[in-house]
Coordinates of C-alpha atoms and ligand atoms in Angstrom, one line a residue:
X21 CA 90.3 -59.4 -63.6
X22 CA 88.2 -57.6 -61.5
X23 CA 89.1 -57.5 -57.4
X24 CA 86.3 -59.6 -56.5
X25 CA 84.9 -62.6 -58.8
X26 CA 81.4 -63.7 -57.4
X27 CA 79.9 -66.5 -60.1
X28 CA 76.7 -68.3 -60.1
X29 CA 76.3 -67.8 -56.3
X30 CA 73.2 -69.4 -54.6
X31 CA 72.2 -70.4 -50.9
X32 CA 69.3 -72.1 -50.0
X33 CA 68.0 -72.2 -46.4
X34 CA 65.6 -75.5 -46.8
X35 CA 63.3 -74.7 -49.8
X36 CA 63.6 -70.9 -49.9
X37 CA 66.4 -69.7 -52.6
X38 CA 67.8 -66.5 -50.9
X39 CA 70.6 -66.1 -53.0
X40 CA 69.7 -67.5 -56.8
X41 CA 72.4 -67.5 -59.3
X42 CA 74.3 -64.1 -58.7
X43 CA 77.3 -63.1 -60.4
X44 CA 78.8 -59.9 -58.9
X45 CA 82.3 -58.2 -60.0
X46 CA 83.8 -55.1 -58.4
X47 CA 86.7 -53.5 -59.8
X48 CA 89.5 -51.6 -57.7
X49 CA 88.8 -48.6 -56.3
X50 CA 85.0 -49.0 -56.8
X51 CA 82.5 -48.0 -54.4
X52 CA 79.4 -50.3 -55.2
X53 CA 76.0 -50.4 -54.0
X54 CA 73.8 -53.2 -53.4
X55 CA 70.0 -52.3 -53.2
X56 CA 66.7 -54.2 -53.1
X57 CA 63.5 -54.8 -51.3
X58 CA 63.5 -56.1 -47.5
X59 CA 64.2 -59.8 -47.7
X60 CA 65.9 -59.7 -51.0
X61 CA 68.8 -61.5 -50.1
X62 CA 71.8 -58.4 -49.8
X63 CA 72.2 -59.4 -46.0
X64 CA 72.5 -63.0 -47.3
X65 CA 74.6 -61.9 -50.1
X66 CA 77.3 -59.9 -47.6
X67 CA 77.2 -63.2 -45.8
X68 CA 78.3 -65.4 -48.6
X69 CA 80.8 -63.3 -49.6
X70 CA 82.9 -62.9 -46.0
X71 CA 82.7 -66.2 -45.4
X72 CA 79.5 -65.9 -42.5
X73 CA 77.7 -68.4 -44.6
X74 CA 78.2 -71.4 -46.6
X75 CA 77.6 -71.3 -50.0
X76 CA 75.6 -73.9 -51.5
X77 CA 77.0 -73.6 -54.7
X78 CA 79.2 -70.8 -56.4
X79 CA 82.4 -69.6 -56.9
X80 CA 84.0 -66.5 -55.4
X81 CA 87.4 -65.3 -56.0
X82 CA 89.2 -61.9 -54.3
X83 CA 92.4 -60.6 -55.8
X84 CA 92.9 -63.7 -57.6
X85 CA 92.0 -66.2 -55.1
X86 CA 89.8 -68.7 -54.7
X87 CA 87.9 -67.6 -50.9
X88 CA 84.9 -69.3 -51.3
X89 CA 84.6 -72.2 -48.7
X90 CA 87.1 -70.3 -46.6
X91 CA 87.2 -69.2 -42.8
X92 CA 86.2 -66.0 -42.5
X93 CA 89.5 -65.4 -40.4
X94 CA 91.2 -66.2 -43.6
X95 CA 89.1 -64.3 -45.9
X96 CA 89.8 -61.0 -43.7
X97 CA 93.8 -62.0 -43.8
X98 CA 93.7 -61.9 -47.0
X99 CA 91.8 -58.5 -47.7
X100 CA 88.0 -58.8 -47.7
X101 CA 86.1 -57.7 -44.5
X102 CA 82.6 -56.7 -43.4
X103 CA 81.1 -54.3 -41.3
X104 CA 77.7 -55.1 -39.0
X105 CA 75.2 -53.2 -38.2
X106 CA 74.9 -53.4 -34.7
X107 CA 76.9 -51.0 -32.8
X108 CA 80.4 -50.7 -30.5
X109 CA 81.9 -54.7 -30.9
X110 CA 83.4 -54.3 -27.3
X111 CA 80.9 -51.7 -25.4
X112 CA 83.0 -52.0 -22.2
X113 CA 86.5 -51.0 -24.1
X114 CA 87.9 -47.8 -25.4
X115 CA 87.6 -46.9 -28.5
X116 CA 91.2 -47.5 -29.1
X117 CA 91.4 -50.8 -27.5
X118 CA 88.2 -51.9 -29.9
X119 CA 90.8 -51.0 -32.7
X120 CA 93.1 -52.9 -31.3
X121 CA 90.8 -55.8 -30.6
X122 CA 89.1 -56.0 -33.7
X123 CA 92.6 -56.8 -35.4
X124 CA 93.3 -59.6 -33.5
X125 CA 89.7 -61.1 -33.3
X126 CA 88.8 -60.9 -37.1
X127 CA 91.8 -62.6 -38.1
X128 CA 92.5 -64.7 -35.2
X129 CA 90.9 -68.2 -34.5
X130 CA 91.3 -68.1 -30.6
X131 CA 90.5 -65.4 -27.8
X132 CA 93.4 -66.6 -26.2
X133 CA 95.8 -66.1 -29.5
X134 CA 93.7 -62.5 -29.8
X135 CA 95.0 -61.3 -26.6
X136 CA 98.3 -63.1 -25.4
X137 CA 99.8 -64.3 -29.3
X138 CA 101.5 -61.4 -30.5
X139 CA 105.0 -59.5 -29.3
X140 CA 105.9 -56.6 -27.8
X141 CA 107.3 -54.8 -31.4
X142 CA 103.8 -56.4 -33.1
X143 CA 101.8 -55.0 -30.5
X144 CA 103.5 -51.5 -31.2
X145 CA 103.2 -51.5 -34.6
X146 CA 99.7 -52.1 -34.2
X147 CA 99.0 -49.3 -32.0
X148 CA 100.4 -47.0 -34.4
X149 CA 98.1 -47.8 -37.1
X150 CA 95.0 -48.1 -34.6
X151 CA 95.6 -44.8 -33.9
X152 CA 96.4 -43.6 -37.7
X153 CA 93.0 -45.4 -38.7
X154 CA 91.7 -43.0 -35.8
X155 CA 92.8 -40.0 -36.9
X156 CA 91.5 -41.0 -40.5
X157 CA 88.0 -41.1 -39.1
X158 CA 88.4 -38.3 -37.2
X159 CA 87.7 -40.2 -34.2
X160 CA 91.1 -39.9 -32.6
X161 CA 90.2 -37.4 -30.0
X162 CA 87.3 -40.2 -28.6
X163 CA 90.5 -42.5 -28.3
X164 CA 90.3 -43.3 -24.4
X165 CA 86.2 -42.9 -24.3
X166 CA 84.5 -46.0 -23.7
X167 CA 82.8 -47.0 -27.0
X168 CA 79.5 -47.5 -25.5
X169 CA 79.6 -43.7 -24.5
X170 CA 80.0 -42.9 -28.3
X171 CA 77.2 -40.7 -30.1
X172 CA 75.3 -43.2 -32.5
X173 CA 77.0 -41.9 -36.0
X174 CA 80.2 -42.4 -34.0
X175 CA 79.5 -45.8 -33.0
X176 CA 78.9 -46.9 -36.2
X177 CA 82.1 -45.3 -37.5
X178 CA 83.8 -47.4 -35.3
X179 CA 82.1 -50.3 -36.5
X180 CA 84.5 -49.0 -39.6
X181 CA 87.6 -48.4 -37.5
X182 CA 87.1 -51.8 -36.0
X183 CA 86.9 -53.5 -40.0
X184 CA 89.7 -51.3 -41.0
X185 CA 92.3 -52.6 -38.3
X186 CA 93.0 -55.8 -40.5
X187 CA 94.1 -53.7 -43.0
X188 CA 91.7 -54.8 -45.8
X189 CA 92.2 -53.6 -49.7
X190 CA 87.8 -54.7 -50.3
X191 CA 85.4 -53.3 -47.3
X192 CA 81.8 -54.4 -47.2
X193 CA 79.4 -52.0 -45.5
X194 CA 76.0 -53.7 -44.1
X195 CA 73.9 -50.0 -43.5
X196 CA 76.6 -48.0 -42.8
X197 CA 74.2 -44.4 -42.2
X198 CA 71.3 -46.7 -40.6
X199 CA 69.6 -44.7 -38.1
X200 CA 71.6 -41.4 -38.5
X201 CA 70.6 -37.7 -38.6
X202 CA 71.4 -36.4 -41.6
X203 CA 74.7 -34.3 -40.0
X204 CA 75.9 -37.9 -39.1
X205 CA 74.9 -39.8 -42.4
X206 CA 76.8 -36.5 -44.4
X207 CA 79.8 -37.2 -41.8
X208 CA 80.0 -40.9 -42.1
X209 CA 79.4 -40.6 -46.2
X210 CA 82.0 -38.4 -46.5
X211 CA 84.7 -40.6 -44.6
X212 CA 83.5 -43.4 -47.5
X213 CA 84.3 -41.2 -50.0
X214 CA 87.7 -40.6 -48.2
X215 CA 88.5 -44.4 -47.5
X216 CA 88.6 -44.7 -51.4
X217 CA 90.0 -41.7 -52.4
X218 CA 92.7 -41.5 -50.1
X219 CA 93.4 -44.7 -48.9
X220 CA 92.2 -46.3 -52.4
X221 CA 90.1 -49.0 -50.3
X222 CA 87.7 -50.5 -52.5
X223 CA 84.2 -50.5 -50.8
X224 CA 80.7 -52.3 -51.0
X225 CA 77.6 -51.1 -49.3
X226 CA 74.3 -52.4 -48.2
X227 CA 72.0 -49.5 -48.0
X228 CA 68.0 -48.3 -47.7
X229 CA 68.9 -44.9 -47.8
X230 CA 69.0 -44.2 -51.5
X231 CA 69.8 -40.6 -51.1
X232 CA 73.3 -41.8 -49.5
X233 CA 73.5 -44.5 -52.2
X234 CA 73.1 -42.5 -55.3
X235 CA 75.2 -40.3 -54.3
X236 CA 78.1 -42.2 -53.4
X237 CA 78.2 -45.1 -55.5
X238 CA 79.3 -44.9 -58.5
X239 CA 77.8 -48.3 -59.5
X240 CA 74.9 -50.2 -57.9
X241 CA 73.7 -53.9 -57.7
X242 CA 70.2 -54.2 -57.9
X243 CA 68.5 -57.9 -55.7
X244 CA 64.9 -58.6 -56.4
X245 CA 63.5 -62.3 -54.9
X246 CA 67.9 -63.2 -54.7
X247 CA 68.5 -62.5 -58.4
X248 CA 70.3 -60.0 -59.8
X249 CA 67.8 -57.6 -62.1
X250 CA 70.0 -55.1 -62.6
X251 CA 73.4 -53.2 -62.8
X252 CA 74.5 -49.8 -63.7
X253 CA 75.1 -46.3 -62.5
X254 CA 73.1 -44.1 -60.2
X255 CA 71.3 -42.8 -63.0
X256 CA 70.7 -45.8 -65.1
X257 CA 68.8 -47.6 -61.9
X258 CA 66.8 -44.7 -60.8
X259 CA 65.5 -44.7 -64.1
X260 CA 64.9 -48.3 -65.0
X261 CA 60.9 -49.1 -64.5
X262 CA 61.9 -52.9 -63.4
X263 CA 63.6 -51.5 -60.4
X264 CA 61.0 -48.9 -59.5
X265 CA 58.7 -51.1 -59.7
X266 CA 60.3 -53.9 -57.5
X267 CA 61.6 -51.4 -55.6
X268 CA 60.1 -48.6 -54.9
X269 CA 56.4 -49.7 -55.5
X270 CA 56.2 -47.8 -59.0
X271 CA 57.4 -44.3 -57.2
X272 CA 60.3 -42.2 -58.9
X273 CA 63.7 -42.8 -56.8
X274 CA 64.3 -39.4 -55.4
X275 CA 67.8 -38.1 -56.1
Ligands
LIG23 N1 69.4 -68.0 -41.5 C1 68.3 -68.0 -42.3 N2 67.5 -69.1 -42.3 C2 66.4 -69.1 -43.1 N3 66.0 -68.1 -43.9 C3 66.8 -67.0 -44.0 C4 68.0 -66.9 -43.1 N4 68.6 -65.7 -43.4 C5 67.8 -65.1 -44.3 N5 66.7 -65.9 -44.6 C6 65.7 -65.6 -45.7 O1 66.4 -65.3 -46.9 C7 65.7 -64.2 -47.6 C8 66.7 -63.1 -47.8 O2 67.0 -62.5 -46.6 P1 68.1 -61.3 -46.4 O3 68.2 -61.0 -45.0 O4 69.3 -61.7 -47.1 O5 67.4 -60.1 -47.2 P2 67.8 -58.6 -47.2 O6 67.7 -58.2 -48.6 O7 69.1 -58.4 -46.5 O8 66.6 -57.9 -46.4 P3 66.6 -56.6 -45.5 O9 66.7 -55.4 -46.5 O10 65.3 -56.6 -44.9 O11 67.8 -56.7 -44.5 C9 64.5 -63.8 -46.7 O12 63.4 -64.5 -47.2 C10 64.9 -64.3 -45.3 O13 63.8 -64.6 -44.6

């Protein structure tokens, strides 16, 4: 059984079919790209799947259990969260207090249970591994900066941290090198590598750069008008005429 079991997903905003019938597993340890046009439906997709949206119909299971339907709060508890794309969650904070903050407010239901509800030996414990998740990301030595203060690739590599505090086994990615220079896109790529490598997390991206995304991913989803039109590896899609056609307007996919 593969980690996550999406089946027969579809959400409909009024008449428009975003998400139309979409089966998607992902194995442990994977790292898996999901490509398309603009307006395919990934966003939509990444939605679904942590619990943002409702599903109108569809089935989607994570390490054996049922999550569709569920809070998102209870879909990060148990393993599965997302990244955004926008940048620092808490601006105002340090870096390590967005760690720190991010635990409590992705799988807590109140502000008021974020910051007052956990102990003194909790609250330690958590500190630790903020700062180990830090270190990881090599942004440990930023630890007292205030986030908004952050270079944009390290902004958006908190965005990671900040997912990462809830200790999650499946990460989902929403343009994780948006924006970036290619120094930060080859710094922030290189930590995804590491997540799964080292900490065997099991990732899922979102991404327009297909440079990044061939690279990387070992296996890629492929949304055209919400349906799936194709899996496979990195070579396999580059070289499919469907998907250069939907794609990339009939050009080669440069890798
Ligand atoms: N909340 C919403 N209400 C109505 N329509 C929506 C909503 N969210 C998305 N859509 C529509 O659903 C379709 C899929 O959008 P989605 O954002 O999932 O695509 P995408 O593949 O992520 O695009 P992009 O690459 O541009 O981010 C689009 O036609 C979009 O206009």
């Amino acid at each position: 059984m593969a980690l996550l079991e999406a089946r027969a997903l579809v959400k409909r905003f009024g008449g428009l079919v975003a998400v139309n019938n979409v089966d998607l597993d992902v194995e442990a340890g994977e790292i898996r790209g999901i490509i398309g046009p603009n307006g395919a439906g990934k966003t939509t997709l990444f939605n679904l799947v942590s619990g943002a949206l409702r599903l109108s119909s569809g089935t989607i299971t994570f390490n054996g259990e049922v999550i569709s339907g569920r809070k998102p709060s209870h879909i990060a508890k148990a393993g599965l969260v997302r990244t955004f794309q926008r940048n620092a969650m808490f601006p105002n904070y340090t870096v390590l207090e967005n760690v720190l903050l991010s635990r409590h407010t992705q799988i807590e239901e109140t502000l008021f249970k974020a910051i007052f509800g956990t102990d003194r030996e909790e609250e330690e414990r958590n500190r630790a591994r903020a700062r180990e998740i830090l270190e990881f990301l090599e942004l440990d030595i930023y630890a007292n900066e205030q986030a908004e203060n952050l270079a944009h690739g390290h902004q958006r590599l908190l965005g990671i941290a900040n997912a990462l505090a809830v200790e999650p086994r499946l990460i989902m990615l929403d343009e994780p090198v948006a924006g970036m220079n290619p120094t930060e896109t080859a710094m922030v790529t290189d930590h995804i590598r590491r997540l799964r490598d080292e900490w065997n997390m099991t990732v899922i991206l979102v991404e327009h750069d297909m440079r990044t995304v061939m690279e990387i991913c070992e296996y890629i989803t492929v949304i055209n008008f919400g349906s799936k039109l194709m899996e496979g590896t990195p070579k396999e899609v580059s070289q499919n005429p469907e998907v250069i056609e939907a794609y990339l307007g009939s050009e080669e996919i440069d890798i």
